[in-house]
């Protein structure tokens, strides 16, 4: 170290880098104190063995140190980039006091937040906390109604002032810059190396060392767990939801998933793999699956809408196999894509489309590939959004997105993607490319225009662009109608099955936690030379669409899907799944079961018209069915049995 001669030697022995050690010491001290307090709070559920306590505090300290490395990054950057002469100014010392006050208040606020979260979930921060960061309006309102926020904030400000006052001598002595920029840069490189090691080598599974859940949770660090939850996008079903023994769940799911045309390939109690045998000659038809952004069933005149915003879809509905009782599994595009591609119930937390280790899954695209098709996912936006491109490219599909469209061929585009008419032009080219190669095609097309800001090319419809949702719906309807009309002039049209379905509804808000009317979506299967117009009014889940399409084609294959072929399913066995990130709904026999974190389950009689729900006495049989579906789906993905 080269001391600055303008400061006494004793003072120069310390320097600004010691500020990082002070900040880290504060964080670690508060983390350890928080861990002790939460341990005392949960004493009744903790196994107080020597190994548990040793692991709890040793592993906990390790995570505290890792979290300190992340947390001090802003301070390290500030020290690295701040000119040396500033540190010699008296005013700069007060800037440093302010920085410490800001970060210490944040740490204290986090400690209180951890207490509140633990009080409700008996857990460190997880995906629920990440979800809360998304729904800030509801969360802040709930906190204001539940806790004396003013008193808490005042107390935290007082505690912050007290801590800064106690630390003032140490901060003052360290607020000296004794290193040159070159020397600081070398130390910065070492620090970045440590961060990279933490990022790539450390995960939150290290703390899972005990059979006691409380111990494993206490061994974590709240801020680090929040970061890990954001990275992993997963809310562990087994930890937070009501469950039954895995062996019992899989015995039951094997009973419930069995259908007349299927038989299990082996006696593995944890496998749902079945051989599907459909009678008759296989129909090697092209399949064009259009998943429409935010297309609620109640937008269509066929479902009672009087605004006349879907004339093309309403016309097609009269010529198609129309499904009138279909429910989306979730409220986001990635959840719909999950249901349509891998045909699984929605597991809690984030969609599998966005999760790590989602490669090589058994998918609808893979079944078509096995039959000699070329499977394509064709998207009007950029494939990197919501991890869609990576997911489909690694699960049996060829990715085709807006990067394949030349600028001169784009009539209109916004942040989400190109206009739907340009998307369908691209899709037509891709379909013809595959058909001309001698292969049938399975093309999954994902639209984007029916999305805020509701903009599209002018003079296509009678509602100006950027007016409202109805205009966006009518434009998408126009684009689909134009696509079908142009396809009728193509040689491949007569041998093509057109499937039109929504990814989810336009809104999920309603009178109940899971308003079922906000999950109802349309489904049309149009192939005038093969399928006669008809209505299918049985209850159906979005995850049933894949097996139903394969059934219409008379395909025999080995399946790991959780979905049913609705035409082969015996009457009375219908069910549907609806969900948010946290609430998992199961519709069966006009009853709605909702599973929630903290192992809560409730039974309701839902109103399928206005979305309200009446709480009833627990239906134990249907609750166990709901648990079985969701628990086994989560188990299958977690244990890589969907691959």
GROMACS .gro file of C-alpha atoms in nm, residues 285-290 316 320-321 431 445 480 483-488 490 492-501 523-528 531 549:
model
   37
  285UNK     CA    1  -5.215  -3.419  -4.240
  286UNK     CA    2  -5.033  -3.092  -4.190
  287UNK     CA    3  -5.123  -2.933  -3.858
  288UNK     CA    4  -5.128  -2.556  -3.817
  289UNK     CA    5  -5.182  -2.462  -3.453
  290UNK     CA    6  -5.251  -2.091  -3.402
  316UNK     CA    7  -6.506  -2.035  -3.904
  320UNK     CA    8  -6.542  -2.617  -3.753
  321UNK     CA    9  -6.534  -2.857  -3.466
  431UNK     CA   10  -4.528  -2.419  -4.427
  445UNK     CA   11  -4.790  -2.002  -3.467
  480UNK     CA   12  -5.653  -1.493  -3.920
  483UNK     CA   13  -5.453  -1.623  -4.362
  484UNK     CA   14  -5.721  -1.893  -4.392
  485UNK     CA   15  -5.863  -1.738  -4.711
  486UNK     CA   16  -5.520  -1.730  -4.876
  487UNK     CA   17  -5.443  -2.083  -4.754
  488UNK     CA   18  -5.757  -2.213  -4.931
  490UNK     CA   19  -5.278  -2.343  -5.168
  492UNK     CA   20  -5.162  -2.813  -4.918
  493UNK     CA   21  -5.489  -2.670  -4.778
  494UNK     CA   22  -5.702  -2.981  -4.830
  495UNK     CA   23  -5.457  -3.189  -4.627
  496UNK     CA   24  -5.424  -2.946  -4.338
  497UNK     CA   25  -5.580  -2.935  -3.993
  498UNK     CA   26  -5.614  -2.575  -3.867
  499UNK     CA   27  -5.637  -2.544  -3.490
  500UNK     CA   28  -5.719  -2.202  -3.342
  501UNK     CA   29  -5.696  -2.156  -2.965
  523UNK     CA   30  -6.098  -2.369  -2.961
  524UNK     CA   31  -6.176  -2.432  -3.326
  525UNK     CA   32  -6.049  -2.722  -3.537
  526UNK     CA   33  -6.105  -2.646  -3.903
  527UNK     CA   34  -6.050  -2.898  -4.183
  528UNK     CA   35  -6.358  -2.883  -4.408
  531UNK     CA   36  -6.391  -3.277  -4.009
  549UNK     CA   37  -5.527  -3.354  -3.204
   0.00000   0.00000   0.00000
